[in-house]
PDB file of C-alpha atoms in Angstrom:
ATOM      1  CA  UNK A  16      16.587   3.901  15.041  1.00 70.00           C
ATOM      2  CA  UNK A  17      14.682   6.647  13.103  1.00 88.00           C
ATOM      3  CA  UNK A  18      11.272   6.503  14.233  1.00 94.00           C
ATOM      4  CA  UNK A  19       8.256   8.460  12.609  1.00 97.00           C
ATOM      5  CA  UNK A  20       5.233   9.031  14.716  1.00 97.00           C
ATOM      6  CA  UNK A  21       1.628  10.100  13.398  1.00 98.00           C
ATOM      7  CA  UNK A  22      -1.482  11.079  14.989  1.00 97.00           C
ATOM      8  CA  UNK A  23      -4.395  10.427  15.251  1.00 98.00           C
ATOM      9  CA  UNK A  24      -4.101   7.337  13.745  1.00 97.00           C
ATOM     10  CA  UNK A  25      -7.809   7.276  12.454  1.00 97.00           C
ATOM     11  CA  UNK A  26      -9.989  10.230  12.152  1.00 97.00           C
ATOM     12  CA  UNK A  27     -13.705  10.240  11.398  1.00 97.00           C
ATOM     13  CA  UNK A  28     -15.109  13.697  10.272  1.00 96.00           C
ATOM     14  CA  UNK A  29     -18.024  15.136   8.907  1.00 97.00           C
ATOM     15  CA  UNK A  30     -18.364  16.909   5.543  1.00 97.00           C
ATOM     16  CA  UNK A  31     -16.714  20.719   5.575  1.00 97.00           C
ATOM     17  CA  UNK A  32     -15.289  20.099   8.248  1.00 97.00           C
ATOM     18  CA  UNK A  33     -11.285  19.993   8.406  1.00 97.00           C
ATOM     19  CA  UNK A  34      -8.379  17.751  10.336  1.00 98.00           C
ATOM     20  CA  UNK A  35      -5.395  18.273  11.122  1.00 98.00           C
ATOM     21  CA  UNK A  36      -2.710  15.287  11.306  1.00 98.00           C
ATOM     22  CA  UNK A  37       0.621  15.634  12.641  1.00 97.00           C
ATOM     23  CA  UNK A  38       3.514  14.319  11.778  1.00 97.00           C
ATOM     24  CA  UNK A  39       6.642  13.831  14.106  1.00 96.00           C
ATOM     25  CA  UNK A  40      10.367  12.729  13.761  1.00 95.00           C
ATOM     26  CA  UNK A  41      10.673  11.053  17.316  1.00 95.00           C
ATOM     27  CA  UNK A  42      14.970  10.947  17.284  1.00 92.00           C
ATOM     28  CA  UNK A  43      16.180  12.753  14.565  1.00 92.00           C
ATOM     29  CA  UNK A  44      15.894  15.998  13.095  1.00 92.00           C
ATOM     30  CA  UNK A  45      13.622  16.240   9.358  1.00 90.00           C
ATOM     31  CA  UNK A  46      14.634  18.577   7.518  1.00 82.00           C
ATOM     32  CA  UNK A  47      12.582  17.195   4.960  1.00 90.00           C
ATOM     33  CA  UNK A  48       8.975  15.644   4.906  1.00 94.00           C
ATOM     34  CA  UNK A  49       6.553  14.126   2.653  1.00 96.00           C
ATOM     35  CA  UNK A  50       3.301  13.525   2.724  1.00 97.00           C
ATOM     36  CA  UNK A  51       1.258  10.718   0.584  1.00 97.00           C
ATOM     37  CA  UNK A  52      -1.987   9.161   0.006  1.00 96.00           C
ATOM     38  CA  UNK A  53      -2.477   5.606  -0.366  1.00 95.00           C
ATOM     39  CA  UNK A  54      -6.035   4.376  -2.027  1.00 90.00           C
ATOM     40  CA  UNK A  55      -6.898   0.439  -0.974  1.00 87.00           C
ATOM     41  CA  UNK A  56      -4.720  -2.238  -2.687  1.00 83.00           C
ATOM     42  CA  UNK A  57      -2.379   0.950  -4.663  1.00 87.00           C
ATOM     43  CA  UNK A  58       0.857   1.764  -4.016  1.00 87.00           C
ATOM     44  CA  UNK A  59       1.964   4.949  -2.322  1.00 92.00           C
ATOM     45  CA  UNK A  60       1.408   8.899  -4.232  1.00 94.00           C
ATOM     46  CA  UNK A  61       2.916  11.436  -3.029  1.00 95.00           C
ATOM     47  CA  UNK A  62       1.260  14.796  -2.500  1.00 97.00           C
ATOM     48  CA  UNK A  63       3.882  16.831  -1.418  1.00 96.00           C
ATOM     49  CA  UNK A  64       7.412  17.533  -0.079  1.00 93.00           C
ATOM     50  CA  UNK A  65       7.859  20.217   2.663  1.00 91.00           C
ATOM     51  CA  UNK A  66      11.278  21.303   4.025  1.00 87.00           C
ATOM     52  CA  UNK A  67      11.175  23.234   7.744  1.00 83.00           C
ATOM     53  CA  UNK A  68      11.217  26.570   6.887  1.00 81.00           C
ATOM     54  CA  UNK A  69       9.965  26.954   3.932  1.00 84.00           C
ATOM     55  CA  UNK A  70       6.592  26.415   1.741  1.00 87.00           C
ATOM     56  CA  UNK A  71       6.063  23.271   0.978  1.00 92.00           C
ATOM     57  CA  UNK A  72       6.114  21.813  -2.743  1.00 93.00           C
ATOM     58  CA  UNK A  73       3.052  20.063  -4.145  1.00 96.00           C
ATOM     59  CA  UNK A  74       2.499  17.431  -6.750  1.00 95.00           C
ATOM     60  CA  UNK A  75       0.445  17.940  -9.615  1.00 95.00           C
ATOM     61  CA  UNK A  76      -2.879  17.934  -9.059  1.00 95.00           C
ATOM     62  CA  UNK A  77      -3.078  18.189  -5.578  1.00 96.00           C
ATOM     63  CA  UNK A  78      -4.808  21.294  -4.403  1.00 95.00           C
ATOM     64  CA  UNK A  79      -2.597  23.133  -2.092  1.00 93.00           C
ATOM     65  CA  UNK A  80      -5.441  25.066  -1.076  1.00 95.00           C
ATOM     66  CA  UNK A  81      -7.229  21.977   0.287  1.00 96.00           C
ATOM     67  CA  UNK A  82      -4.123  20.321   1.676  1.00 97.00           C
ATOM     68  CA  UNK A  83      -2.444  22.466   3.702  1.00 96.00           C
ATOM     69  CA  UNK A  84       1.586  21.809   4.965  1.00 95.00           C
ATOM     70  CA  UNK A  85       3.198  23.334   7.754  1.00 91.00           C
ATOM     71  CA  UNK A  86       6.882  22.189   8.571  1.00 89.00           C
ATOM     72  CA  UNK A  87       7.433  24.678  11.595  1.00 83.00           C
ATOM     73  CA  UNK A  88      10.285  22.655  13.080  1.00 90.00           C
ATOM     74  CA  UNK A  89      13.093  19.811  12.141  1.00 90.00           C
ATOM     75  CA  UNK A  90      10.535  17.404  14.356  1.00 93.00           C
ATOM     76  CA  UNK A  91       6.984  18.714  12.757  1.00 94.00           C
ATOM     77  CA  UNK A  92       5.509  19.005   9.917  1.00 95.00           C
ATOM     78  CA  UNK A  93       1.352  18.734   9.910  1.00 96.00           C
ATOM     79  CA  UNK A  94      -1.085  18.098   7.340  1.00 97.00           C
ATOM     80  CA  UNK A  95      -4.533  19.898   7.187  1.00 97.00           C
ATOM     81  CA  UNK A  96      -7.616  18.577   5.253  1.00 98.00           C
ATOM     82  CA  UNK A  97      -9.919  21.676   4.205  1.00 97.00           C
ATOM     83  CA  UNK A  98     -13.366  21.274   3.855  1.00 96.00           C
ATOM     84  CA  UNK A  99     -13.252  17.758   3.743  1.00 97.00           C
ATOM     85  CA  UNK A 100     -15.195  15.409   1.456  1.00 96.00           C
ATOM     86  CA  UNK A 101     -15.682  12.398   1.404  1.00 96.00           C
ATOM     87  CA  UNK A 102     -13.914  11.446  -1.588  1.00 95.00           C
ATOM     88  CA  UNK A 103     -10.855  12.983   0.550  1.00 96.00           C
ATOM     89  CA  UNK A 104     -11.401   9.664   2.897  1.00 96.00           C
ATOM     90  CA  UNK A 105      -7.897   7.760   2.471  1.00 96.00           C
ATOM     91  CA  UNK A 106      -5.493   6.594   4.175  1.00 97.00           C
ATOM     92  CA  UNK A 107      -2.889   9.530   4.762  1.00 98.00           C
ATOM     93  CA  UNK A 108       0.922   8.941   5.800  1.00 98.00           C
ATOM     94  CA  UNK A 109       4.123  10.851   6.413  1.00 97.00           C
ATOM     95  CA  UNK A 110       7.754  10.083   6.135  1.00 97.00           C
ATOM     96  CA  UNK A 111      10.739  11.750   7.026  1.00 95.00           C
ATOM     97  CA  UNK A 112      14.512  11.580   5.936  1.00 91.00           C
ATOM     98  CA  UNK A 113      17.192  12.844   7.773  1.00 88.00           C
ATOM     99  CA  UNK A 114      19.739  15.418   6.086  1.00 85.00           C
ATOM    100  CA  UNK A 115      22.072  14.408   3.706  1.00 82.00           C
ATOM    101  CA  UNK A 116      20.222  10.771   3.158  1.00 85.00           C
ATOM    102  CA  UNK A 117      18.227   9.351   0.639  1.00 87.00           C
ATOM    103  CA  UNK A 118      15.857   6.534   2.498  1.00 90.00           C
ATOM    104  CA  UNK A 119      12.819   7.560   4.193  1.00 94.00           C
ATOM    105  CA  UNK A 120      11.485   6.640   7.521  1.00 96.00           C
ATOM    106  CA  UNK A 121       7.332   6.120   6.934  1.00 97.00           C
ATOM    107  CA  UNK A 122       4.879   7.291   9.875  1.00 97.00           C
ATOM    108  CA  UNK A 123       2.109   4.380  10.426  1.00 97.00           C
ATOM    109  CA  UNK A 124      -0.378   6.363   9.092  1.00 97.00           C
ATOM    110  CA  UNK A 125      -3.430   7.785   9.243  1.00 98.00           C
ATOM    111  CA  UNK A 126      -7.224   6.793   8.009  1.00 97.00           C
ATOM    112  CA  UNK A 127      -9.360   9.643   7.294  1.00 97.00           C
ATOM    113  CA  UNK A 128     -13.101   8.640   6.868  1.00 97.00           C
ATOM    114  CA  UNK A 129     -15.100  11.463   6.303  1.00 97.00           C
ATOM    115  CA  UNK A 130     -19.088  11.111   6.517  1.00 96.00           C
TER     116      UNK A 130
ATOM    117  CA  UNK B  30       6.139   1.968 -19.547  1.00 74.00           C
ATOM    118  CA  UNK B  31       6.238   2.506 -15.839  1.00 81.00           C
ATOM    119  CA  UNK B  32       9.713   4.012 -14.679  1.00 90.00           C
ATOM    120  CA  UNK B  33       9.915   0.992 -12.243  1.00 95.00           C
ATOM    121  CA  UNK B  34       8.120  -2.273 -12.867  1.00 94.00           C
ATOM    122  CA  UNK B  35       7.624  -4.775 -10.006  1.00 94.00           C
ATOM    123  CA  UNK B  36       5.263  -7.910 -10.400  1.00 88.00           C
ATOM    124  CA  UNK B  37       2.760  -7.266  -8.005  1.00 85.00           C
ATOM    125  CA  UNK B  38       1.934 -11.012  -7.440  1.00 87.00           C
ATOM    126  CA  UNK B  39       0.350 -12.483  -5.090  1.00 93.00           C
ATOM    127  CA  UNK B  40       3.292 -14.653  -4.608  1.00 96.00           C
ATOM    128  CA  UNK B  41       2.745 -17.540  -1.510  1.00 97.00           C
ATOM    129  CA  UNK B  42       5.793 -19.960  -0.995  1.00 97.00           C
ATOM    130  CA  UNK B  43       6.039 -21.955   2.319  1.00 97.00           C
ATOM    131  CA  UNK B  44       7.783 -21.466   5.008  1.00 98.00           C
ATOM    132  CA  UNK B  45      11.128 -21.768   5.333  1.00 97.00           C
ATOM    133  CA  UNK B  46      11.903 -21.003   1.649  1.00 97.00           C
ATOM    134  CA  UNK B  47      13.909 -18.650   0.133  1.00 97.00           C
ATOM    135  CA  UNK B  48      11.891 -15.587  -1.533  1.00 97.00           C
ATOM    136  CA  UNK B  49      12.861 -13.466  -4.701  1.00 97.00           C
ATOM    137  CA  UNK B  50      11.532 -10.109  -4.858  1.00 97.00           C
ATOM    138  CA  UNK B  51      12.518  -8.053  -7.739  1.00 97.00           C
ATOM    139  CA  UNK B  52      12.203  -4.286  -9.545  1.00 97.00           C
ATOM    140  CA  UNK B  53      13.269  -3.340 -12.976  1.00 97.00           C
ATOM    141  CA  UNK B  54      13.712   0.395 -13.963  1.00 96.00           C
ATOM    142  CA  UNK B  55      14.024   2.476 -16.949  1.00 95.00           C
ATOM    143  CA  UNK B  56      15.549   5.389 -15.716  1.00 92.00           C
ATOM    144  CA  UNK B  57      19.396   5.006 -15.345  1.00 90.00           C
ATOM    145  CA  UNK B  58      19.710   8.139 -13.197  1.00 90.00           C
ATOM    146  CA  UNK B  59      18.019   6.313 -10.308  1.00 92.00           C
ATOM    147  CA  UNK B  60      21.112   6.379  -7.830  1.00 91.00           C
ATOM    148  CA  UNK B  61      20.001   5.062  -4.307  1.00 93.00           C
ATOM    149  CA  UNK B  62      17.755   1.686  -4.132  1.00 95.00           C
ATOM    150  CA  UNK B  63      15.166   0.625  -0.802  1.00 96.00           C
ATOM    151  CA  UNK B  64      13.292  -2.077  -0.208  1.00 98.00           C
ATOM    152  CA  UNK B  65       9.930  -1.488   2.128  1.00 98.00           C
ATOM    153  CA  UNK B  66       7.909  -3.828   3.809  1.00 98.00           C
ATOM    154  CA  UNK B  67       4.029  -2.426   4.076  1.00 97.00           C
ATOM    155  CA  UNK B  68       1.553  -4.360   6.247  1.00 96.00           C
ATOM    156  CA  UNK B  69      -1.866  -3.892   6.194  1.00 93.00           C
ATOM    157  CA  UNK B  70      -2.918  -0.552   7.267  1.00 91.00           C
ATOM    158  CA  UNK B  71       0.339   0.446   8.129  1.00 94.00           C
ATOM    159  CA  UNK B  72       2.897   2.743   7.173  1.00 96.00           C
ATOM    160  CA  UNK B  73       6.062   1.113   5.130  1.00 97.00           C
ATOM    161  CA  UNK B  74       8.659  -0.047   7.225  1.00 96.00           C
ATOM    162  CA  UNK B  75      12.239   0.517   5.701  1.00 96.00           C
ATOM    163  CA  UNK B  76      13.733  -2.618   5.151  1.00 96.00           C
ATOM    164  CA  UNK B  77      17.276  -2.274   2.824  1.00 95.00           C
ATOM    165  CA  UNK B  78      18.573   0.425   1.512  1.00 93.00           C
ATOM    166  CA  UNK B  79      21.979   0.623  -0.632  1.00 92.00           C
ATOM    167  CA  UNK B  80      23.801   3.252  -2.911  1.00 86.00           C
ATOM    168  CA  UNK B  81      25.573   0.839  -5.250  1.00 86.00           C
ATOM    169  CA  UNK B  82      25.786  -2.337  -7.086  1.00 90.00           C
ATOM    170  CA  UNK B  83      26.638  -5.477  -5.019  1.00 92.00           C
ATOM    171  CA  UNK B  84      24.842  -7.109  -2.127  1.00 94.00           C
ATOM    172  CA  UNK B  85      24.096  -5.847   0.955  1.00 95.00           C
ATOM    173  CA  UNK B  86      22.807  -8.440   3.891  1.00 96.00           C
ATOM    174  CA  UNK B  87      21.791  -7.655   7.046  1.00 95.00           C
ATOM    175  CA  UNK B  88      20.129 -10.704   9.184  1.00 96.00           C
ATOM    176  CA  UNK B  89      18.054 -12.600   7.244  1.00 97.00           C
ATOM    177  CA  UNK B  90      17.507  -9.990   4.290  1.00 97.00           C
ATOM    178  CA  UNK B  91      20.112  -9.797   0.704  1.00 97.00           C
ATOM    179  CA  UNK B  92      19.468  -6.870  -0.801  1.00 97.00           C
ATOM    180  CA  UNK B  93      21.148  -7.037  -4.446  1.00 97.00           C
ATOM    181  CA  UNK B  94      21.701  -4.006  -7.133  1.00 96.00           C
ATOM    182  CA  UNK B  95      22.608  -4.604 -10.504  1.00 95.00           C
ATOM    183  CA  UNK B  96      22.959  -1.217 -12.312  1.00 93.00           C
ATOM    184  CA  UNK B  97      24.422  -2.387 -15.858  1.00 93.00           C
ATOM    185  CA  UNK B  98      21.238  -4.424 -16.069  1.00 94.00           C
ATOM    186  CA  UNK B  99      18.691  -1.917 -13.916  1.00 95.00           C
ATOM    187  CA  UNK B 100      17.742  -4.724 -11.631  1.00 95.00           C
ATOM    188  CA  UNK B 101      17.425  -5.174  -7.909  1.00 97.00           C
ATOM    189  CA  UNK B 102      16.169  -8.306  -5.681  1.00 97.00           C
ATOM    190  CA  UNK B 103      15.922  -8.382  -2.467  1.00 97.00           C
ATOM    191  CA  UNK B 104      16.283 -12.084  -1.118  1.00 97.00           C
ATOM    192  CA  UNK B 105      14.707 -13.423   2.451  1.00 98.00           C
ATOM    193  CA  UNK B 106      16.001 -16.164   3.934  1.00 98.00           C
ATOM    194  CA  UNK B 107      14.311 -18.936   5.866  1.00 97.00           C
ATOM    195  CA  UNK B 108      10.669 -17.274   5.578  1.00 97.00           C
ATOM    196  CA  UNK B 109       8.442 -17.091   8.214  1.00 97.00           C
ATOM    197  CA  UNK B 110       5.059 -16.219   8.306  1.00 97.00           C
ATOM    198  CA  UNK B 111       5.452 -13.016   9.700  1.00 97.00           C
ATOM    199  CA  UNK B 112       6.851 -12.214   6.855  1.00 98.00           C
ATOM    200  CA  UNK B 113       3.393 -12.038   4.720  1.00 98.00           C
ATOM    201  CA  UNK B 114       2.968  -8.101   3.641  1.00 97.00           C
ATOM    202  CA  UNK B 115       3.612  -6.165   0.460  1.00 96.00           C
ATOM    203  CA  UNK B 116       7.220  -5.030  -0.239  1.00 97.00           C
ATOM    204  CA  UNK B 117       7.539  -1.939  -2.078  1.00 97.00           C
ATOM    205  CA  UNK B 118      10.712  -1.493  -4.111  1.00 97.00           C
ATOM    206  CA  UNK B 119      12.002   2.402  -4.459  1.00 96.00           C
ATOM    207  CA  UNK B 120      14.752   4.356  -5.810  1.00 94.00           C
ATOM    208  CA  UNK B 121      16.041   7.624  -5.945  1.00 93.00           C
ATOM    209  CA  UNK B 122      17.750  10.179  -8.299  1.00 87.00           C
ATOM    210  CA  UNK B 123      19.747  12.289  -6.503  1.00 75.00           C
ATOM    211  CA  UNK B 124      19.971  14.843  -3.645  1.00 64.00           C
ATOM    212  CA  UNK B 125      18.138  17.574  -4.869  1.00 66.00           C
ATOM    213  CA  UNK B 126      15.658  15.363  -6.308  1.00 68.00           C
ATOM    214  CA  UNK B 127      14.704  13.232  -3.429  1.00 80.00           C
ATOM    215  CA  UNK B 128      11.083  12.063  -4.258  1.00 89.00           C
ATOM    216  CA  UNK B 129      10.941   8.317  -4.014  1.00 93.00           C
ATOM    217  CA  UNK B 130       9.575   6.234  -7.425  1.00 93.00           C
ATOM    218  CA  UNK B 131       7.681   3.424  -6.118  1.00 94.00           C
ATOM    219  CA  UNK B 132       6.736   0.220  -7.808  1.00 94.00           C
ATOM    220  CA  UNK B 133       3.837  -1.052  -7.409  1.00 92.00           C
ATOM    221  CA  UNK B 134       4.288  -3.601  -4.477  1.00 94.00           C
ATOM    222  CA  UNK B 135       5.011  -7.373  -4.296  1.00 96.00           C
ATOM    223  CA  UNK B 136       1.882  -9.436  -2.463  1.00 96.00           C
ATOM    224  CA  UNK B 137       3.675 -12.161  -0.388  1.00 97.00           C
ATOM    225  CA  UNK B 138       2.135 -14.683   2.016  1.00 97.00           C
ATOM    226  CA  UNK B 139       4.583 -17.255   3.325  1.00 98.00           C
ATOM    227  CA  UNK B 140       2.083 -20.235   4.218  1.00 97.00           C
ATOM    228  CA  UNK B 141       2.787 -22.537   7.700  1.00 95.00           C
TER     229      UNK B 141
END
């Protein structure tokens, strides 16, 4: 199987503060990750790809300031929410693909409620 | 016009019937073709995936690829209530270019 972990799964945080969420590749090695956000009732948009190694590469309009990727291993890559608002509340979620393949394996996610 | 157009439903058949999901796309460079399955509050599950034209079945699950006409189903066999989620069609360019184009997700409730 190719199993995608995430944690926490829910996260409740106060305003300017900022979270971290991990992202793991359980049985394989990633050398490529993405990370999305997923607004009630919408479909999936992706905010960035990060490969291990290397910075990662964001969409347009998403603030790579605010949004911070690190992909320090082929298992790892983590997401941090900067000085979180509460319009950042969402539900956050990772995949993975291994190398040389096209389909991605999706984490289960992660709901960010900030207060 | 969306790159890939899916009818987002709700669609609610009963059980035991056969289901139709389908996708259209624009873009003839899209290469490689999945099929999610999304429940609530969850992370998409990877259901199908297939490079080229033809069918492609595993268990209960057809996943079909027409390229000429830039159409793909995916079939489900004897339905079962567990089935009930959103399926998310997605396709690919090319390696290099691996960002996944989405459509917008089918509703599907398979009623007792």
């Amino acid at each position: 199987g190719a199993v995608v972990s995430q944690h926490p799964s829910r996260v409740i945080c106060k305003s300017g503060t900022s979270v971290k969420i991990e992202c793991r590749s359980l049985d394989f090695q990633a050398t490529t990750m993405f990370w999305y956000r997923q607004f009630p009732k919408q479909s999936l948009m992706l905010m960035a790809t990060s490969n291990e190694g290397s910075k990662a590469t964001y969409e347009q309009g998403v603030e790579k300031d605010k949004f911070l990727i690190n992909h320090a291993s082929l298992t790892l890559s983590t997401l941090t929410v900067t000085s979180a608002h509460p319009e950042d509340s969402s539900f956050y979620i990772c995949s993975a693909s291994r190398p040389g393949a096209y389909e991605q394996y999706f984490g289960p996610g992660t709901r960010l409620t900030v207060t | 016009q969306k790159e890939v157009e899916q009818d987002p439903g709700p669609l609610s058949v009963p059980e035991g019937a056969i289901v139709s999901l389908n996708c259209t796309y624009s873009n003839s460079a899209f290469q490689y073709f999945m099929w999610y399955r999304q429940y609530s509050r969850k992370g998409p599950e990877l259901l199908m995936y297939t490079y080229s034209s033809g069918n492609k079945e595993d268990g209960r699950f057809t996943a079909q690829v027409d390229k000429s006409s830039k159409y793909i189903s995916l079939f489900i066999r004897d339905s079962q209530p567990s089935d009930s989620a959103t399926y998310l069609c997605a396709m690919v360019i090319s390696f290099g270019n691996e960002k996944l184009t989405f459509g917008t997700g089918t509703r599907l409730t398979i009623i007792p």
